Short mmCIF file of C-alpha atoms in Angstrom, two decimals:
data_model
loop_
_atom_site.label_atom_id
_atom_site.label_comp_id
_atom_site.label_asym_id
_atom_site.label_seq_id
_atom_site.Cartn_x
_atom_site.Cartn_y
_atom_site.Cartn_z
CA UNK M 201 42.19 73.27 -41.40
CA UNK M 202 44.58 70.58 -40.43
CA UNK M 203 43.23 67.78 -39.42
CA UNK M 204 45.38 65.76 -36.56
CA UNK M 205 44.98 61.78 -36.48
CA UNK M 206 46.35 60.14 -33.88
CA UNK M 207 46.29 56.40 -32.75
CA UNK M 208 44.52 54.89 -29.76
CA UNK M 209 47.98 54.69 -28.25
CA UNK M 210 48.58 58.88 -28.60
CA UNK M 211 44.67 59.53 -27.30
CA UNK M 212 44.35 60.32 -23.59
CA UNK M 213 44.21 57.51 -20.96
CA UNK M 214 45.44 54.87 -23.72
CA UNK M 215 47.06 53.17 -20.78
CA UNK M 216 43.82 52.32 -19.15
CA UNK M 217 41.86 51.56 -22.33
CA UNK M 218 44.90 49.30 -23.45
CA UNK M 219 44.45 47.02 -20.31
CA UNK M 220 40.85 47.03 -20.41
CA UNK M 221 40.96 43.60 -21.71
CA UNK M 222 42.64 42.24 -19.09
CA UNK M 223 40.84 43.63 -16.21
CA UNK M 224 37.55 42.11 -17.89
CA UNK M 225 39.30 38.70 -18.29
CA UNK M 226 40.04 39.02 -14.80
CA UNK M 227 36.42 40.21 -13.50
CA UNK M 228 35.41 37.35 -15.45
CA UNK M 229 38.09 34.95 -13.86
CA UNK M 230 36.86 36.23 -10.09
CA UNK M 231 33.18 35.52 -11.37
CA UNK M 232 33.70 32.43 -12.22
CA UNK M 233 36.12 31.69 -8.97
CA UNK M 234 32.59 33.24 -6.95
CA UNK M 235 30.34 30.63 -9.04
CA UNK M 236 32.23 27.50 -8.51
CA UNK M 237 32.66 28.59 -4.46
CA UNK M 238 28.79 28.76 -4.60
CA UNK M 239 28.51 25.46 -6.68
CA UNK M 240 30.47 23.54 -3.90
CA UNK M 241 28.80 24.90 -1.14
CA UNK M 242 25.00 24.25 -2.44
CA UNK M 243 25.35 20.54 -1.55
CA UNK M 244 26.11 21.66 2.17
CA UNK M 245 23.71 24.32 2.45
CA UNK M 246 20.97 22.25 0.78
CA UNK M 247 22.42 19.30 3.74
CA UNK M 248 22.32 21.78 6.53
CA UNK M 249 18.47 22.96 5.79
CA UNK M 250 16.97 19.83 4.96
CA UNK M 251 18.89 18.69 8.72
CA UNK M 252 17.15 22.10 10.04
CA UNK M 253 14.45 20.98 8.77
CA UNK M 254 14.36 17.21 10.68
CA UNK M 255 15.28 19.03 13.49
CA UNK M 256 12.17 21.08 13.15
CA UNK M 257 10.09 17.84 12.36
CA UNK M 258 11.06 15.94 15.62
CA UNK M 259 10.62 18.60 17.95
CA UNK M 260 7.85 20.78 17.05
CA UNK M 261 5.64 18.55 14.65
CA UNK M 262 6.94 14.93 14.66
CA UNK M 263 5.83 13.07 12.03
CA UNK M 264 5.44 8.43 11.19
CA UNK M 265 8.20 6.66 10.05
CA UNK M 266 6.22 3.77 7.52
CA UNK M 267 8.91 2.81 5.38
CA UNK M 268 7.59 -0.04 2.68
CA UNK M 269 10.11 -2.44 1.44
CA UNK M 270 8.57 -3.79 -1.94
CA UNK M 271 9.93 -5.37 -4.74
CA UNK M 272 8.60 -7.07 -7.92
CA UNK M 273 7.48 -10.59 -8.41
CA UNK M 274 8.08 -13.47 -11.03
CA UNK M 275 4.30 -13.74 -11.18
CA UNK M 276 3.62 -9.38 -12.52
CA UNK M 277 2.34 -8.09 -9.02
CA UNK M 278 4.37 -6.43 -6.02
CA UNK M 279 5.92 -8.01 -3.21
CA UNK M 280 7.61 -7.75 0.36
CA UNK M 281 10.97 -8.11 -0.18
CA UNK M 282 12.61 -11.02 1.01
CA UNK M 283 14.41 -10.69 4.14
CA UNK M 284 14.08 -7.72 5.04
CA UNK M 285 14.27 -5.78 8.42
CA UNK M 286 12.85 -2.75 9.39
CA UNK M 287 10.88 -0.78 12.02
CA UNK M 288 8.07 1.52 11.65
CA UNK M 289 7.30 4.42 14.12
CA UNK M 290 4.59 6.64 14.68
CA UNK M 291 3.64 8.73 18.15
CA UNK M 292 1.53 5.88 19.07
CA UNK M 293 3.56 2.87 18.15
CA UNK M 294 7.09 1.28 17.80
CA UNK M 295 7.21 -2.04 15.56
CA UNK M 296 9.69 -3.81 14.21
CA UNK M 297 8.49 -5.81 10.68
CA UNK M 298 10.24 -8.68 9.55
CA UNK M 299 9.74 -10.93 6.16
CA UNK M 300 10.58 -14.15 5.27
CA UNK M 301 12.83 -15.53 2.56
CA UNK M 302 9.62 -16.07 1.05
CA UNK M 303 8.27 -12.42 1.01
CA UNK M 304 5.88 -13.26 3.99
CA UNK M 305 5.43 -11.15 7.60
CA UNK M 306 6.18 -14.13 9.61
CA UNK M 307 9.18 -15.05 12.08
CA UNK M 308 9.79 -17.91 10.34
CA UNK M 309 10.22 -20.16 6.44
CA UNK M 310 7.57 -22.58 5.65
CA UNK M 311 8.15 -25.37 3.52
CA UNK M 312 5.85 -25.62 -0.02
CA UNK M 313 5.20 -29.20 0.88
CA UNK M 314 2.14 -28.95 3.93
CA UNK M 315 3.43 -31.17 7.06
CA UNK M 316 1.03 -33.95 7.87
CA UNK M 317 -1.75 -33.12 10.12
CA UNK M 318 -1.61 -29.01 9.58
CA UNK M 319 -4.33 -27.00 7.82
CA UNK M 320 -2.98 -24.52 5.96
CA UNK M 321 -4.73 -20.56 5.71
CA UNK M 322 -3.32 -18.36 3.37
CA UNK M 323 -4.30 -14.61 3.57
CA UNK M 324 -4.57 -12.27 0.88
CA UNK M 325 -4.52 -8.06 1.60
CA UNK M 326 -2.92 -5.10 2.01
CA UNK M 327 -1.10 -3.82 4.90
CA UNK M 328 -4.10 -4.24 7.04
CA UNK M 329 -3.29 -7.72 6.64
CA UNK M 330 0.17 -6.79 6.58
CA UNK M 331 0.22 -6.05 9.77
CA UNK M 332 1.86 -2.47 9.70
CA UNK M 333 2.06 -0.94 13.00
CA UNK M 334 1.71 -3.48 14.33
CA UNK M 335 3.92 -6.12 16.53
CA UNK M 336 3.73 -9.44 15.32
CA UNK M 337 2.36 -10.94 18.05
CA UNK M 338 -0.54 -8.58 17.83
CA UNK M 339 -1.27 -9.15 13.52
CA UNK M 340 -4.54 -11.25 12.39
CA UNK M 341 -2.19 -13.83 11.50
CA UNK M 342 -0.45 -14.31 14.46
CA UNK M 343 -3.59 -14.04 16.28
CA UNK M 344 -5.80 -16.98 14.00
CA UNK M 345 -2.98 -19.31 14.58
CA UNK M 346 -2.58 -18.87 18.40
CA UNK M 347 -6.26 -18.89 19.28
CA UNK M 348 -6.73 -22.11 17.14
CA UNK M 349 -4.05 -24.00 18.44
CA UNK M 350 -5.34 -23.19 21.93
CA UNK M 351 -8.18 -24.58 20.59
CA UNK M 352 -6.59 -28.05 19.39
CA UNK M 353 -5.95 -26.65 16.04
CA UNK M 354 -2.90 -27.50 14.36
CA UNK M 355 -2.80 -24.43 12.15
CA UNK M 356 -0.64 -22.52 10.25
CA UNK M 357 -1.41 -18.56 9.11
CA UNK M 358 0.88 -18.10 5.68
CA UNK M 359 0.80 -13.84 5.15
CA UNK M 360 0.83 -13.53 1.92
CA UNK M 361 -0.56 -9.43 2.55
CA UNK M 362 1.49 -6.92 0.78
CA UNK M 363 1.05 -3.01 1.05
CA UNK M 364 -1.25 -1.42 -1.39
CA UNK M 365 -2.81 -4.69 -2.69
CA UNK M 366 -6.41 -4.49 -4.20
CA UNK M 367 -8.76 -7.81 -5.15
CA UNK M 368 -6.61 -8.15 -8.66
CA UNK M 369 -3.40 -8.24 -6.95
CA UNK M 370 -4.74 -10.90 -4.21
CA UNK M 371 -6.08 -12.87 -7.05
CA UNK M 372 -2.97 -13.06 -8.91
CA UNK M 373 -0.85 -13.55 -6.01
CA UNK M 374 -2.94 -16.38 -5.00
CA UNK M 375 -3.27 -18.32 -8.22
CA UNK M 376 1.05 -18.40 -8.65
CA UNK M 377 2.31 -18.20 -5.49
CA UNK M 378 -0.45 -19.03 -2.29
CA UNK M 379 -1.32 -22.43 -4.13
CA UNK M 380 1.69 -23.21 -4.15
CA UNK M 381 1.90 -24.14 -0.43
CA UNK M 382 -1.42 -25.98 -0.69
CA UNK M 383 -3.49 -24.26 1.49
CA UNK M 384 -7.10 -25.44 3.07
CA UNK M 385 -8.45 -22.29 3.40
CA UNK M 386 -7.67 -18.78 1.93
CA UNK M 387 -8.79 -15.55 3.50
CA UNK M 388 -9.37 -12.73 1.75
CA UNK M 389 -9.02 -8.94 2.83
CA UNK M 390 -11.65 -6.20 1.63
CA UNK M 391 -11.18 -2.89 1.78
CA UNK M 392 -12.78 0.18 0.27
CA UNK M 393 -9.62 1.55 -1.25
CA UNK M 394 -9.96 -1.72 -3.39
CA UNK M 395 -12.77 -0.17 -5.41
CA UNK M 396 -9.82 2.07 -7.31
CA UNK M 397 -7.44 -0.23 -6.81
CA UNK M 398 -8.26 -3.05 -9.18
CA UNK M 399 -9.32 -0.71 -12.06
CA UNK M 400 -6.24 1.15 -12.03
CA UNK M 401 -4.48 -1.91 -11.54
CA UNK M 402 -5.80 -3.69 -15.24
CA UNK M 403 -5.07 -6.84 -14.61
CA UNK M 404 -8.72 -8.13 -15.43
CA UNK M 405 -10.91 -6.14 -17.54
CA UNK M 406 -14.85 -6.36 -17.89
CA UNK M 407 -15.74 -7.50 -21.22
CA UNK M 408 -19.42 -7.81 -22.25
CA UNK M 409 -20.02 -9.03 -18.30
CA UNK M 410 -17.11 -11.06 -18.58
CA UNK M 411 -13.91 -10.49 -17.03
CA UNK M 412 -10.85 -11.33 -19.38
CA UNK M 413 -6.93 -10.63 -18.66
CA UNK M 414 -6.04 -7.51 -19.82
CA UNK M 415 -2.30 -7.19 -18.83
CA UNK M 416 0.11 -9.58 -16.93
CA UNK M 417 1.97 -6.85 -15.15
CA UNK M 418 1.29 -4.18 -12.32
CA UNK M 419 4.05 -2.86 -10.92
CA UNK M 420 3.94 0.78 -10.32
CA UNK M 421 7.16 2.89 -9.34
CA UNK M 422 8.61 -0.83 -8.25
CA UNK M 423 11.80 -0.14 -11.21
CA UNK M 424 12.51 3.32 -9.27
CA UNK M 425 12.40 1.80 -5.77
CA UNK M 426 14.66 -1.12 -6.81
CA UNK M 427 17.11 1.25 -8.08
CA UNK M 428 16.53 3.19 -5.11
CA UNK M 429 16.65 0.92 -2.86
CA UNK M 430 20.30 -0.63 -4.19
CA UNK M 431 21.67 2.37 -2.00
CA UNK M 432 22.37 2.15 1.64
CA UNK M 433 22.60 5.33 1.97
CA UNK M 434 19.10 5.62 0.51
CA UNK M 435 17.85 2.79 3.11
CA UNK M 436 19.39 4.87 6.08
CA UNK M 437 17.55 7.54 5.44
CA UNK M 438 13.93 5.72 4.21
CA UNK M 439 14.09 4.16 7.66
CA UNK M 440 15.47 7.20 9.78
CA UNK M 441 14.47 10.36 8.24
CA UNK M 442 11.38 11.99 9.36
CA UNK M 443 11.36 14.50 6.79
CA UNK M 444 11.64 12.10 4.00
CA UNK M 445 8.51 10.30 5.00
CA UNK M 446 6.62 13.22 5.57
CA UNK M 447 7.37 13.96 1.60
CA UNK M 448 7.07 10.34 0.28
CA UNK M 449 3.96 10.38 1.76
CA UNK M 450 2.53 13.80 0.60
CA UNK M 451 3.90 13.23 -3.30
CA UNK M 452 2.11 9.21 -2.80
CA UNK M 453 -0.98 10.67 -1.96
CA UNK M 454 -1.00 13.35 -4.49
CA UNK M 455 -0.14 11.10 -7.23
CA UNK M 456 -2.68 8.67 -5.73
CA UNK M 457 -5.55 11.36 -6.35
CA UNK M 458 -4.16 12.01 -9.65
CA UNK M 459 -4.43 8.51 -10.59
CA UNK M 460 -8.13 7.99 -9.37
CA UNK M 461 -8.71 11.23 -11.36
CA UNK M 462 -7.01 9.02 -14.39
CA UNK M 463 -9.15 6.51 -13.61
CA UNK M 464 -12.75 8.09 -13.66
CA UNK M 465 -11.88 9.24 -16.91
CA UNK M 466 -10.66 5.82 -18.46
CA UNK M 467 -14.03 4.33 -16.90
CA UNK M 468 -15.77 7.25 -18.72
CA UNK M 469 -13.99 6.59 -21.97
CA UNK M 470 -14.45 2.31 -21.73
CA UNK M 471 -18.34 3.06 -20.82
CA UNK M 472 -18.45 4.96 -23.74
CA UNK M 473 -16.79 2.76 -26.23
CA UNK M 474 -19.06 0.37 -24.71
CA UNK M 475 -22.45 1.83 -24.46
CA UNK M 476 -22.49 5.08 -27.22
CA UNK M 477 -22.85 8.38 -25.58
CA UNK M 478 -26.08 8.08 -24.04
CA UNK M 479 -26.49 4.65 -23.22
CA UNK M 480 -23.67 4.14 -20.34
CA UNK M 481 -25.30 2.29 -16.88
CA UNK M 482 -25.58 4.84 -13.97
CA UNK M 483 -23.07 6.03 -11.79
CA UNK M 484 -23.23 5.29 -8.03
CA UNK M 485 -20.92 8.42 -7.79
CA UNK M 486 -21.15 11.03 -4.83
CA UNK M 487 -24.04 13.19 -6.70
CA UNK M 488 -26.29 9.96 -6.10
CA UNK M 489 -25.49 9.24 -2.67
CA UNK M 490 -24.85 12.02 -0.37
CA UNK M 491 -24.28 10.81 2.99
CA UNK M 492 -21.10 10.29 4.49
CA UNK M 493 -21.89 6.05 5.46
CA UNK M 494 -23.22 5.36 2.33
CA UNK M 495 -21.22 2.85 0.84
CA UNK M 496 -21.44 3.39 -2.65
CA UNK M 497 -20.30 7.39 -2.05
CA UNK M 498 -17.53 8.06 -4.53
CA UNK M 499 -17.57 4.90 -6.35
CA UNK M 500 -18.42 4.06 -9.98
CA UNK M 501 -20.70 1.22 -11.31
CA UNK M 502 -17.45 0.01 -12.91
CA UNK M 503 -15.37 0.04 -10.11
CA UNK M 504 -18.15 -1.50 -8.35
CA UNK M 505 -19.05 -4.35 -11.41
CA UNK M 506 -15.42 -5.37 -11.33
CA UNK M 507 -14.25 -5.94 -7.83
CA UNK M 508 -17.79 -8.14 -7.90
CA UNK M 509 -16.30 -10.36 -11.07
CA UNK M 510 -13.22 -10.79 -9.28
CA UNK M 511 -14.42 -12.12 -6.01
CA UNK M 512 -16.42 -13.97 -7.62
CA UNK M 513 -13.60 -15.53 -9.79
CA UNK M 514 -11.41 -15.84 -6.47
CA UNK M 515 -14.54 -17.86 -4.96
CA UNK M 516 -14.55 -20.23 -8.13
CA UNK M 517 -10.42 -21.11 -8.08
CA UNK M 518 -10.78 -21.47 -4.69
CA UNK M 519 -13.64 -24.04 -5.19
CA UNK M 520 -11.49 -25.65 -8.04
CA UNK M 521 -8.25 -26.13 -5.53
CA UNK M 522 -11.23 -27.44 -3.18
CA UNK M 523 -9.88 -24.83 -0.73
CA UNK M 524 -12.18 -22.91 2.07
CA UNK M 525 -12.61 -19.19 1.04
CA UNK M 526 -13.67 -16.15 3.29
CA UNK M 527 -14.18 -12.43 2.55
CA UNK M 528 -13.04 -10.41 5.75
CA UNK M 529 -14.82 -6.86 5.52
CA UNK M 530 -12.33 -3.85 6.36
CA UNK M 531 -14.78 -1.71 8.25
CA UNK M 532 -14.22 1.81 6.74
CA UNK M 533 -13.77 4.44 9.68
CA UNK M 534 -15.78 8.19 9.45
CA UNK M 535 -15.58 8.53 13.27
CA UNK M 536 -14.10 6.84 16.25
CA UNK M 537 -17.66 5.89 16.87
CA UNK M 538 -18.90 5.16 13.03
CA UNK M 539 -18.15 2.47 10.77
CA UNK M 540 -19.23 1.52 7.24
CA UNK M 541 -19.56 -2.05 5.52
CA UNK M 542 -18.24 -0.81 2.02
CA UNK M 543 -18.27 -4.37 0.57
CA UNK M 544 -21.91 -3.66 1.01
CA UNK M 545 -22.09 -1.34 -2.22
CA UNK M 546 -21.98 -4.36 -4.23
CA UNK M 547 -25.33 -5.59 -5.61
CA UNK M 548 -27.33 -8.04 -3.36
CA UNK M 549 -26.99 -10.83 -5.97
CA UNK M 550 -23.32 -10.73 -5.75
CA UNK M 551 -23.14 -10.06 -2.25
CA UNK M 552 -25.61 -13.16 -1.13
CA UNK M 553 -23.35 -15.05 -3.38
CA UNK M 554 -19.82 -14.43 -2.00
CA UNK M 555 -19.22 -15.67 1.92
CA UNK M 556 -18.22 -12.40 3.79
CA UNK M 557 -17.76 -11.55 7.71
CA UNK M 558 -18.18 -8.07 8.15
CA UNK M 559 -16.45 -7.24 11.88
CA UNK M 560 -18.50 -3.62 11.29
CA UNK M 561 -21.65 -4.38 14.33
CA UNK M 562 -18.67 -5.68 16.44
CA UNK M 563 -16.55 -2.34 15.67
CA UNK M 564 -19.68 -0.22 16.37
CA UNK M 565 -20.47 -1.85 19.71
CA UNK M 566 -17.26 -1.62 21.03
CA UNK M 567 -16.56 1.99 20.27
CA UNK M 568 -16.13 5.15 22.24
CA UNK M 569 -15.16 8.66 21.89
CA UNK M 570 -12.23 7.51 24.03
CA UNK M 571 -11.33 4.43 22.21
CA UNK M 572 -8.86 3.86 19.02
CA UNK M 573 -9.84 0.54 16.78
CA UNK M 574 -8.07 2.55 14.35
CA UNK M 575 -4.24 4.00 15.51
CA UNK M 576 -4.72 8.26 14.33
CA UNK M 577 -1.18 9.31 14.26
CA UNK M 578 0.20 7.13 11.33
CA UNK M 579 -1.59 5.47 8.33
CA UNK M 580 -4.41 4.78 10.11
CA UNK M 581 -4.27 0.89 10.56
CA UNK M 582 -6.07 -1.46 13.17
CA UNK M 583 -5.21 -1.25 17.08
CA UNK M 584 -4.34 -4.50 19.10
CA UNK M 585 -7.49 -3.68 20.55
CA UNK M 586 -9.32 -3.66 16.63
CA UNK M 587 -7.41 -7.16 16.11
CA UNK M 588 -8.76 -8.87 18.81
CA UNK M 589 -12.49 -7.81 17.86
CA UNK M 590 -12.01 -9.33 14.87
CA UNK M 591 -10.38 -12.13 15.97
CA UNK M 592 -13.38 -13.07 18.05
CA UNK M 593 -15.67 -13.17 14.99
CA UNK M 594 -13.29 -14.87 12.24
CA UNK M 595 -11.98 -17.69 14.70
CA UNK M 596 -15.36 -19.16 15.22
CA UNK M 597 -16.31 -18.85 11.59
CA UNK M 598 -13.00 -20.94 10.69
CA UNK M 599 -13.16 -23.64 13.63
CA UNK M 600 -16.36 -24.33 12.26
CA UNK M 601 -15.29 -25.31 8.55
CA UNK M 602 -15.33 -28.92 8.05
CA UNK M 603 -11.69 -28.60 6.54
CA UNK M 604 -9.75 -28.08 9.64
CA UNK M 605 -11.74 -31.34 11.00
CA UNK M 606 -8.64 -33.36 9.81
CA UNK M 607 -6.08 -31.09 11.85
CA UNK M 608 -8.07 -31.08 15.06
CA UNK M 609 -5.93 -33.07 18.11
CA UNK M 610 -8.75 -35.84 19.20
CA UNK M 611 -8.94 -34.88 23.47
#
């Protein structure tokens, strides 16, 4: 049998097979051609659904613009950042915030040295304090100084609040920067969210009863917001863009409950290195106290044990700068018509040793199913209406320290 060899040239359709390599370089060249198209048009299509999508937000579910400006401080803690302009807007409200050269909500500078014949009060919070939504007209601040000067009160309120503060952060703030202006009196914000605040904070630490520094910095996501925040284009849309705020918001409070998760379990581990497995102090956690306007609900003995220490600290360097000091309660909202004292889950011998006004009997008279002390539609801060309540208990309390006696016009 003969056997017949021929080449791949000589077998049937050689032509095709002999180009094959060039129609899969170019099926390969048009794939590539088809990725890179796709490539430059992700950018746009990713830009015309997330416009959809704002679109969507401010017509069928409209949602707050509460852009927060903050920036790091020489002394470890957050602050306002320094000149800056901005508005927040909700469904109820339309504010414009401005801050000082000096990281302050105020509408003017004020020098370090006191002018003769002013008291000084510097106050100490979070954006209660802060005055978020809020005109300034309307803020605590604004309101203590034009109430006591109608009284014959030469006064000035320095707002030292910043967004997200807890006790540590006030205390800190106050000992290298407040001081500094030489106040007479400082006021001091409580609210609940304080509780988690200061321990995930560590500035202080709880030592054997005593509290002792534990770090000189907290300054959390303040390196990614200065970067950020370098970027106009960034700014245009933090302060415009509805659909940005609704997801800055939802990723803050998810990494918010992730970090009071955190810190249950490092208040778990410190009890234990403390106290052995079976000899940590009770928890005053939510198993213990069941009802919705208890104050303690949710919150541990060492949460509670430490915001206690540092009051109590704040109280003593106030004493030391012979400076007036004043805890104003935050009432805590579960209803327009129910409010809770939380600065009242501390124990009764730290309580009857700290000065506190608690607005809470005020809040409760004054409220109706048809009244807002709280606004509903953003992040929940006072009303004019809330200010002015506690403006008519705090006033009082402060005309009747001895240390604005010296800054009182003689009629």
């Amino acid at each position: 049998m003969t056997v017949i060899r021929r080449t791949s040239s000589e077998l049937p359709g050689s032509e095709a097979l002999n180009g094959l390599p060039s129609l899969l370089s170019l099926h390969d060249a048009r794939g590539a051609l088809r990725t890179g198209r796709l490539a430059l048009r992700a950018p746009f299509l990713i830009l015309y659904a997330m416009l959809i999508a704002e679109a969507f937000l401010r017509v069928c579910a409209p949602q707050p613009l509460l852009p927060r400006y903050i920036t790091r401080t020489p002394w470890g803690v957050r602050g306002n950042i320094p000149g800056a302009d901005y508005r927040q807007s909700t469904a109820e409200a339309s504010v414009a915030i401005h801050i000082n050269q000096q990281g302050m909500r105020a509408d003017r500078d004020f020098p370090e040295a006191k002018p003769p014949g002013v008291c000084r009060i510097a106050m100490v919070g979070d954006s209660f304090f802060a005055g978020y939504e809020l005109d300034l007209p309307d803020t605590i601040a604004a309101g203590i100084e034009n109430r006591m000067r109608a009284d014959g009160f030469r006064v000035e309120a320095l707002n030292f609040a910043v967004s997200g503060f807890g006790t540590a952060e006030e205390l800190r703030t106050y000992q290298s920067y407040a001081r500094r202006f030489a106040p007479d009196f400082v006021l001091q914000e409580w609210d609940r969210s304080d509780f988690d605040d200061n321990l995930r904070a560590d500035l202080w630490r709880l030592q054997d009863g005593a509290l002792v520094d534990a770090s000189p910095t907290y300054l959390p996501s303040v390196a990614l917001q200065d970067w950020l925040n370098r970027s106009a284009i960034y700014r245009f849309v933090a302060a415009n863009s509805q659909l940005y705020g609704m997801v800055r918001e939802k990723v803050g409070l998810a990494a918010r409950n992730l970090a009071i998760q955190g810190d249950a379990l490092i208040s778990a581990w410190r009890s234990f290195l403390a106290h052995g497995p079976t000899g940590a102090p009770p928890a005053a956690d939510a198993s213990a106290h069941e009802a919705l306007n208890d104050p303690r609900r949710g919150v541990s003995q060492a949460e509670i044990d430490l915001a206690g220490a540092l009051m109590r600290k704040f109280k003593a360097e106030a004493a030391a700068d012979n400076v007036g000091y004043l805890i104003l309660d935050n009432p805590y909202q579960t209803s327009r018509v129910t409010f809770v004292s939380t600065v009242q889950a501390l124990p009764p011998d730290v309580l009857q040793s700290l000065p506190v006004l608690s607005p809470v009997a005020a809040f409760r008279e004054a409220a109706r199913p048809d009244v807002k002390l709280f606004y509903e539609k953003g992040d929940g801060h006072y009303s004019p209406l809330a200010v002015r309540i506690i403006l008519d208990q705090l006033v009082p309390r402060l005309e009747a320290d001895h240390r604005f006696d010296d800054c009182r016009s003689r009629r």
